[in-house]
mmCIF file of C-alpha atoms and ligand atoms in Angstrom:
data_model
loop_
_atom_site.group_PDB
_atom_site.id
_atom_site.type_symbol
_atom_site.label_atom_id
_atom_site.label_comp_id
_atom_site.label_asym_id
_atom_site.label_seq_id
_atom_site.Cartn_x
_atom_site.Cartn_y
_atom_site.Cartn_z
ATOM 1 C CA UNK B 1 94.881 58.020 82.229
ATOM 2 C CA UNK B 2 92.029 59.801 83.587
ATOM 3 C CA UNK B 3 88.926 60.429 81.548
ATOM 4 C CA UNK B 4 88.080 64.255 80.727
ATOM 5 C CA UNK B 5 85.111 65.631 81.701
ATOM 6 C CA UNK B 6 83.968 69.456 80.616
ATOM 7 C CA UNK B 7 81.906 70.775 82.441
ATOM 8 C CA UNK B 8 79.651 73.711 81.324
ATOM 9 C CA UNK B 9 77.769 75.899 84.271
ATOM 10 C CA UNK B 10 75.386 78.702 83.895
ATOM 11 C CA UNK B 11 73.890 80.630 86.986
ATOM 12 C CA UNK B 12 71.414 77.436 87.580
ATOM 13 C CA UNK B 13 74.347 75.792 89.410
ATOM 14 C CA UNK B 14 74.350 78.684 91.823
ATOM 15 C CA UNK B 15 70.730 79.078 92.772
ATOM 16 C CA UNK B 16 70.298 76.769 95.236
ATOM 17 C CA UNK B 17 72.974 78.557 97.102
ATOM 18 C CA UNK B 18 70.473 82.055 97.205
ATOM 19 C CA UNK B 19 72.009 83.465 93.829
ATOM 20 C CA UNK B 20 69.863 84.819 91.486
ATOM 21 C CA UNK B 21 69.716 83.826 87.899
ATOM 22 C CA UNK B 22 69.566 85.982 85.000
ATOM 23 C CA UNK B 23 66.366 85.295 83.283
ATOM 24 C CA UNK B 24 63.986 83.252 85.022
ATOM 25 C CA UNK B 25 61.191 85.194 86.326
ATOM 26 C CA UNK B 26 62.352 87.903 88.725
ATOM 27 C CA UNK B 27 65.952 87.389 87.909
ATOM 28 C CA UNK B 28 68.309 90.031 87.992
ATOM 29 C CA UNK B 29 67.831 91.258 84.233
ATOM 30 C CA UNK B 30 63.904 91.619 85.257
ATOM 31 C CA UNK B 31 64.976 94.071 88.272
ATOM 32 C CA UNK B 32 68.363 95.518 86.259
ATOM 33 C CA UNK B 33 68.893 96.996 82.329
ATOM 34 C CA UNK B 34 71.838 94.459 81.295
ATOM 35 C CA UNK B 35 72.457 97.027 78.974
ATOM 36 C CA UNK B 36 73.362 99.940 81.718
ATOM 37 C CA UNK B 37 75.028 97.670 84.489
ATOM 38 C CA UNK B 38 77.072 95.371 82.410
ATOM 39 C CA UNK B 39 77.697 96.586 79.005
ATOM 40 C CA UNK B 40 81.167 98.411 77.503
ATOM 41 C CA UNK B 41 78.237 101.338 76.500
ATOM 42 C CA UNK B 42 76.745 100.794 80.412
ATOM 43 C CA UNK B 43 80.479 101.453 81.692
ATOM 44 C CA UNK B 44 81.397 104.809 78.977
ATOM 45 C CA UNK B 45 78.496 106.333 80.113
ATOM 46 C CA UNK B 46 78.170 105.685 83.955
ATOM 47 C CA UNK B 47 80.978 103.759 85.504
ATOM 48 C CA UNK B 48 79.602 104.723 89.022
ATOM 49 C CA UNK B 49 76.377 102.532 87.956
ATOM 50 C CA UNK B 50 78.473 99.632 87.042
ATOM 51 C CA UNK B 51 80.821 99.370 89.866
ATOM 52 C CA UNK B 52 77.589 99.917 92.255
ATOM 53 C CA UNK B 53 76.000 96.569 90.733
ATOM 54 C CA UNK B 54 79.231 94.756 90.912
ATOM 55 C CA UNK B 55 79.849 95.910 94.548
ATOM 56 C CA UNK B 56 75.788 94.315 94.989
ATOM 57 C CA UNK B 57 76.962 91.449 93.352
ATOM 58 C CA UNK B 58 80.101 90.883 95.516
ATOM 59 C CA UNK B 59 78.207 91.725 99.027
ATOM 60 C CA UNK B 60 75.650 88.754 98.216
ATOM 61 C CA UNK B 61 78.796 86.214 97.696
ATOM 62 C CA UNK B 62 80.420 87.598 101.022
ATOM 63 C CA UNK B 63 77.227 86.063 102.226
ATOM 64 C CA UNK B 64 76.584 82.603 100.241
ATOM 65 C CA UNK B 65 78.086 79.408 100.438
ATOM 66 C CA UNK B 66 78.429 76.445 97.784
ATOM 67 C CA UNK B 67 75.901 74.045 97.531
ATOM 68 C CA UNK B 68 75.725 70.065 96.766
ATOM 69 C CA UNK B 69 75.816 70.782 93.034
ATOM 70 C CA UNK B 70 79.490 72.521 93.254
ATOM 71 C CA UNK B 71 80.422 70.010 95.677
ATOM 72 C CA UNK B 72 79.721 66.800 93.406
ATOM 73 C CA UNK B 73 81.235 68.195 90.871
ATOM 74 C CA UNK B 74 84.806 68.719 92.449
ATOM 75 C CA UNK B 75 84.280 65.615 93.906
ATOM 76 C CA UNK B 76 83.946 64.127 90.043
ATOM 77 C CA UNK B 77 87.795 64.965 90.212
ATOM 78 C CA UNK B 78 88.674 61.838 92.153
ATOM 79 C CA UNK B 79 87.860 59.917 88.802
ATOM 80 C CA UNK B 80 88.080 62.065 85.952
ATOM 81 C CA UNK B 81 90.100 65.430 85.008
ATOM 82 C CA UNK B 82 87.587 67.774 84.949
ATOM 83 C CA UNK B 83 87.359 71.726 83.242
ATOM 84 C CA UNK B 84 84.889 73.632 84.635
ATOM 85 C CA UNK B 85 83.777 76.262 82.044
ATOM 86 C CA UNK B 86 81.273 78.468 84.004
ATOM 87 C CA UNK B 87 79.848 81.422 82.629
ATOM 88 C CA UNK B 88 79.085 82.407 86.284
ATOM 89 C CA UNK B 89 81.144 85.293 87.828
ATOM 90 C CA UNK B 90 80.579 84.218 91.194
ATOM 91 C CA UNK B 91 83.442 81.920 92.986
ATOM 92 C CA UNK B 92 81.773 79.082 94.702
ATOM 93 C CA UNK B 93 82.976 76.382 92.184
ATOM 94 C CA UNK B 94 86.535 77.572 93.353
ATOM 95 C CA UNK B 95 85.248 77.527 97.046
ATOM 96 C CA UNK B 96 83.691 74.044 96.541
ATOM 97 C CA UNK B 97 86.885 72.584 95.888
ATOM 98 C CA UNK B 98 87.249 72.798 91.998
ATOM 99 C CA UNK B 99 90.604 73.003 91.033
ATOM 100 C CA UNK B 100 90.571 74.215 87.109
ATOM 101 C CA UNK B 101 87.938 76.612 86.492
ATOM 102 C CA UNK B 102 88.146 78.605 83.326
ATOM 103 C CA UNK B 103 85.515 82.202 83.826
ATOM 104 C CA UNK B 104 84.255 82.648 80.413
ATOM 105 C CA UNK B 105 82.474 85.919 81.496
ATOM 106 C CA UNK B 106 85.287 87.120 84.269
ATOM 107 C CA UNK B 107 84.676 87.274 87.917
ATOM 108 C CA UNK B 108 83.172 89.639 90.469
ATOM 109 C CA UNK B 109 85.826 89.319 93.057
ATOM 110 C CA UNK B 110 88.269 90.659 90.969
ATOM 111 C CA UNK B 111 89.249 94.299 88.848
ATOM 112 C CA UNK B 112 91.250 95.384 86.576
ATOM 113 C CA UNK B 113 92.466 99.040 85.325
ATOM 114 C CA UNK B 114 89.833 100.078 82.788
ATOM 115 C CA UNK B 115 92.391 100.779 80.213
ATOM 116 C CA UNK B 116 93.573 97.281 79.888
ATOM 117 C CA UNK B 117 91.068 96.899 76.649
ATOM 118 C CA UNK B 118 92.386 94.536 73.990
ATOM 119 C CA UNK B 119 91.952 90.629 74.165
ATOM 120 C CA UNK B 120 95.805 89.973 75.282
ATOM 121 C CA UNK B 121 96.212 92.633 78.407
ATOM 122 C CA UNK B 122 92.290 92.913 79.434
ATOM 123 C CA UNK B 123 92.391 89.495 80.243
ATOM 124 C CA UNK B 124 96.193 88.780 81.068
ATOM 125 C CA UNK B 125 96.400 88.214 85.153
ATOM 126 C CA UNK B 126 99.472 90.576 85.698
ATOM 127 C CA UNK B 127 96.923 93.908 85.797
ATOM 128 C CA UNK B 128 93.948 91.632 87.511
ATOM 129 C CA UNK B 129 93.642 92.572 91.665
ATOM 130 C CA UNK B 130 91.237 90.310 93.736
ATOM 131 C CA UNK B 131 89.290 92.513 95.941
ATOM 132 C CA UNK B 132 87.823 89.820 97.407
ATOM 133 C CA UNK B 133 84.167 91.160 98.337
ATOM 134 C CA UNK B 134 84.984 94.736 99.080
ATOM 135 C CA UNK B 135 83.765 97.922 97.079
ATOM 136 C CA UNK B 136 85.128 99.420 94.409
ATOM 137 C CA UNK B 137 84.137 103.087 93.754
ATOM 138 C CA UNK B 138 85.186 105.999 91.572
ATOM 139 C CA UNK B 139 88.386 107.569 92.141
ATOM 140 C CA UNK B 140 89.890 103.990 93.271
ATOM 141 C CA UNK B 141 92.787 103.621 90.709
ATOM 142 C CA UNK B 142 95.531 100.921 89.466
ATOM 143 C CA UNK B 143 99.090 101.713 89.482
ATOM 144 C CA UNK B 144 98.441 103.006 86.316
ATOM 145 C CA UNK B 145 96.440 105.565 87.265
ATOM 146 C CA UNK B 146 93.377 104.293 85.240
ATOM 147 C CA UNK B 147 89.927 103.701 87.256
ATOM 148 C CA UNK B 148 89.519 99.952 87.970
ATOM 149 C CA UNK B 149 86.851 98.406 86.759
ATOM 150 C CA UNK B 150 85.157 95.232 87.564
ATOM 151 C CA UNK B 151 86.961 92.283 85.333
ATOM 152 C CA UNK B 152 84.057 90.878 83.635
ATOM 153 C CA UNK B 153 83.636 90.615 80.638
ATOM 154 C CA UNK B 154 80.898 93.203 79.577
ATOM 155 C CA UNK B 155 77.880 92.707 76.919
ATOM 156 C CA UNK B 156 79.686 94.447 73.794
ATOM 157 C CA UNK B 157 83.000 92.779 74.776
ATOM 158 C CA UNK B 158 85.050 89.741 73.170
ATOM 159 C CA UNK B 159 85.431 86.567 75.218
ATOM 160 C CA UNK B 160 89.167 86.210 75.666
ATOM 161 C CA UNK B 161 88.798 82.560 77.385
ATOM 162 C CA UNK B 162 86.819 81.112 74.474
ATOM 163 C CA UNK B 163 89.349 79.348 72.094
ATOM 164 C CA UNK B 164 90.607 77.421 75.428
ATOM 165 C CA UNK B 165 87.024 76.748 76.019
ATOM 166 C CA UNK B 166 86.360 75.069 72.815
ATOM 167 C CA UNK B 167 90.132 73.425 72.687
ATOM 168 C CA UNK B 168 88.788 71.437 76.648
ATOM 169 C CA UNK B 169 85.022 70.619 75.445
ATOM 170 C CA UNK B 170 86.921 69.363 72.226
ATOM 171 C CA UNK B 171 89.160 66.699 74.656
ATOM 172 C CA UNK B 172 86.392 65.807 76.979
ATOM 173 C CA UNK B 173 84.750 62.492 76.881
ATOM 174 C CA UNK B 174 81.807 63.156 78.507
ATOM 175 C CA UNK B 175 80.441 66.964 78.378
ATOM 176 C CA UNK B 176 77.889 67.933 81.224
ATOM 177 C CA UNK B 177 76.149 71.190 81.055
ATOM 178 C CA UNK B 178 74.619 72.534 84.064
ATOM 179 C CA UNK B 179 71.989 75.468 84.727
ATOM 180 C CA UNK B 180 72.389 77.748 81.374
ATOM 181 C CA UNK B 181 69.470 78.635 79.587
ATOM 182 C CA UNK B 182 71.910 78.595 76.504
ATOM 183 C CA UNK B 183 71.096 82.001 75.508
ATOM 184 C CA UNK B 184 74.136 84.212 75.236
ATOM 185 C CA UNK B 185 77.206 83.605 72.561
ATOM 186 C CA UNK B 186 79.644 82.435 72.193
ATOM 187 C CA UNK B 187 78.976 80.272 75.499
ATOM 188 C CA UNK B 188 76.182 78.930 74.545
ATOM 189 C CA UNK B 189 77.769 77.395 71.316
ATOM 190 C CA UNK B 190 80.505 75.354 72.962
ATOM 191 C CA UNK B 191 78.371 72.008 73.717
ATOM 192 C CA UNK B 192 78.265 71.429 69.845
ATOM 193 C CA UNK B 193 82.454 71.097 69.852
ATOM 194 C CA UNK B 194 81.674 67.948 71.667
ATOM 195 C CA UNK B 195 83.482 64.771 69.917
ATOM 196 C CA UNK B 196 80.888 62.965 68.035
ATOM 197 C CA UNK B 197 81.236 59.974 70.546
ATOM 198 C CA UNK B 198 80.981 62.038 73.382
ATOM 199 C CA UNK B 199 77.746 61.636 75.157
ATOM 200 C CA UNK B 200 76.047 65.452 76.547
ATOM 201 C CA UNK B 201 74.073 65.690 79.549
ATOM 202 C CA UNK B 202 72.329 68.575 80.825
ATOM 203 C CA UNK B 203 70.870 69.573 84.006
ATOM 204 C CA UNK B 204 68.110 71.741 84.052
ATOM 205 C CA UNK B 205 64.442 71.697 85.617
ATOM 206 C CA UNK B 206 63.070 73.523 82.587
ATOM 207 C CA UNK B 207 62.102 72.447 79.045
ATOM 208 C CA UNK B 208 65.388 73.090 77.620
ATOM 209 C CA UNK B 209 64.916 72.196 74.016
ATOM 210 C CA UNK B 210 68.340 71.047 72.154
ATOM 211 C CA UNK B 211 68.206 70.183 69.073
ATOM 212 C CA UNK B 212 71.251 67.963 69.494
ATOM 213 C CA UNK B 213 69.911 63.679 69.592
ATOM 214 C CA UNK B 214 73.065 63.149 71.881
ATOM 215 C CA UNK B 215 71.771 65.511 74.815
ATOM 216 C CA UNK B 216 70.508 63.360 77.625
ATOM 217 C CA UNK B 217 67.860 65.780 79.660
ATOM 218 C CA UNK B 218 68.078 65.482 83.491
ATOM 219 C CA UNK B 219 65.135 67.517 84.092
ATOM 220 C CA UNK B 220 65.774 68.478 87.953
ATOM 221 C CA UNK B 221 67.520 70.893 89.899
ATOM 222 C CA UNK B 222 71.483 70.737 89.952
ATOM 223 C CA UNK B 223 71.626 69.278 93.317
ATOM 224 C CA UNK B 224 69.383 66.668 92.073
ATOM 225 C CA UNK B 225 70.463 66.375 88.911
ATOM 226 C CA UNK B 226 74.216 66.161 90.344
ATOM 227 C CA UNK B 227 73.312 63.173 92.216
ATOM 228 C CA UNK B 228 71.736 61.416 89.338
ATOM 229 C CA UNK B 229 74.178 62.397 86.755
ATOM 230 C CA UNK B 230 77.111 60.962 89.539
ATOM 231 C CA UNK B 231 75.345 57.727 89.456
ATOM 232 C CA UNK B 232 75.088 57.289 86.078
ATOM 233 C CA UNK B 233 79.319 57.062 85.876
ATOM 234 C CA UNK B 234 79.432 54.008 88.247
HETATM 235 N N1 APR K 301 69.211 74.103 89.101
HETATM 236 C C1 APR K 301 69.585 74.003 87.797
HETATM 237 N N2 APR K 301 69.220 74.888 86.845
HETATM 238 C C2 APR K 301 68.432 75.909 87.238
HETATM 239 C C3 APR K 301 67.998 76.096 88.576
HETATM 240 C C4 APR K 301 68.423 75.128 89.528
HETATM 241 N N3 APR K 301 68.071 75.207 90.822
HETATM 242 N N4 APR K 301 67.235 77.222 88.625
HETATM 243 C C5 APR K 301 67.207 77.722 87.377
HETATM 244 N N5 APR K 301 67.906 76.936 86.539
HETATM 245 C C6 APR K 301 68.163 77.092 85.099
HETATM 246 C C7 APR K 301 67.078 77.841 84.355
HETATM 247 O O1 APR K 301 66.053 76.942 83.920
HETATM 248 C C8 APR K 301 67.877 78.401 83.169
HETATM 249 O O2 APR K 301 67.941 77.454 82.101
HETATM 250 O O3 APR K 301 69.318 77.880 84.972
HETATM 251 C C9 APR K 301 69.270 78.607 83.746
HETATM 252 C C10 APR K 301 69.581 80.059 84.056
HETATM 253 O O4 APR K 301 69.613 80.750 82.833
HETATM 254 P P1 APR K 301 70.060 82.279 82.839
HETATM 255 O O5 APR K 301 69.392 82.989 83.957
HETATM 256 O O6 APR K 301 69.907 82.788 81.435
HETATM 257 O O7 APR K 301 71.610 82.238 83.224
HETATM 258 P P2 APR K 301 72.829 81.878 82.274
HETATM 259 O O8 APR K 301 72.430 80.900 81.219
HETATM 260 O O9 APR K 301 73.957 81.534 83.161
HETATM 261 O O10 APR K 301 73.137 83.305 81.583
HETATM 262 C C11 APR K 301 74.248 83.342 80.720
HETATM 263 O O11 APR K 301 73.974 85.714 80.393
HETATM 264 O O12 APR K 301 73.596 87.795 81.229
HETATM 265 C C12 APR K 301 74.569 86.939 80.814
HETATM 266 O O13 APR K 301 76.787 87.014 81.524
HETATM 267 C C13 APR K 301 75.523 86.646 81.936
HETATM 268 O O14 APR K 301 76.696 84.588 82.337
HETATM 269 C C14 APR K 301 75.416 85.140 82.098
HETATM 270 C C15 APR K 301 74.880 84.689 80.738
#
């Protein structure tokens, strides 16, 4: 039987591919109010603003490609069963060959009708449409007849995925966070459901303080850090 391996990812695993992170200096919440592009309050009061950001956000990933750091860790699947749990809404850990990826926060590519609000049907695939990186504007409707709206999970909003999140750090052996400044809840909590015996690494090239003993540090870059951390199994 394979070992289990969660894997938690944060926008850091997608910057060397040319996407932005969220906080480190000029990231996208020092050029854009998280609070009017990607909030439930952003969305009730101007959905045109919203969908325009997400539409930004899905033109840059027409344009990027995976990098080392998503490759190594599909690759990781030869050996171990591995659950990605990415907080990223972009879909390069899908394009880099990942086969069980669990969006904590939702994903660009895709919408949903906007009336779809409650934990069970916001997040249940049957109303979600994959728009792959096209635009999404007012006035473009589900079968429903409600406006879609990008399927992300806005600031404001429950995280549907997060009980299976916990549930697969909970079974993993070894948990490896990558490129989250650890910042944003419930996310940022799962490392700590870690079994006691499970050794935690993290990947980041900034002082990431956790006060957790069993967090090993690999201060470097995730394509760096990939290639260390991969060495470290043999
Ligand atoms: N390799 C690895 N890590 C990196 C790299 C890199 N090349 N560049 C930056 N980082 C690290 C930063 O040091 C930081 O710790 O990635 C982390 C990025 O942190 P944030 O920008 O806060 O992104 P993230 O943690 O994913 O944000 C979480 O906040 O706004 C919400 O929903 C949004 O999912 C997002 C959530």
């Amino acid at each position: 039987m394979k070992k289990r391996i969660a894997v938690l990812t944060g926008a850091g695993v997608s910057a060397e591919s040319g996407l932005g992170t969220y906080r480190d200096n000029g990231g996208l919440w020092d050029n854009y109010d998280p609070m009017v592009v990607a909030s439930a309050e952003g969305w009730a009061r101007n959905p045109g603003l919203v969908l325009d950001f997400y539409n930004m956000q899905r033109e840059k990933l027409r344009e990027v490609q995976p990098n080392e750091a998503h490759r190594l860790i599909a690759a990781l699947e030869k050996d171990y069963t591995v659950d990605v749990i990415t907080q990223n809404v972009d879909n390069l850990h899908e394009r880099a060959g990942s086969t069980h990826v669990v969006h904590l926060h939702g994903e660009a590519t895709k919408v949903r009708p906007e009336n779809t609000c409650n934990d069970y049907d916001g997040f249940s695939e049957k109303y979600v449409v994959d728009v792959g990186y096209d635009a999404v504007r007012l006035g473009d409707k589900a079968p429903n007849g409600a406006q879609y709206r990008p399927h992300i999970v806005f600031f404001g909003e429950a995280v549907p995925k997060i009980e299976r999140a916990v549930e697969l750090v909970a079974a993993a052996d070894i948990v490896l966070i990558v490129g989250t400044s650890l910042q944003v809840y419930p996310a940022a909590g799962l490392y700590r459901y870690a079994r006691p015996e499970a050794p935690i690494y993290l990947i980041d090239p900034a002082d990431v303080t956790l006060c957790d003993s069993r967090v090993h540090h690999i201060k470097a870059v995730a394509t760096k850090g990939m290639q260390e951390f991969v060495g470290m199994l043999k």
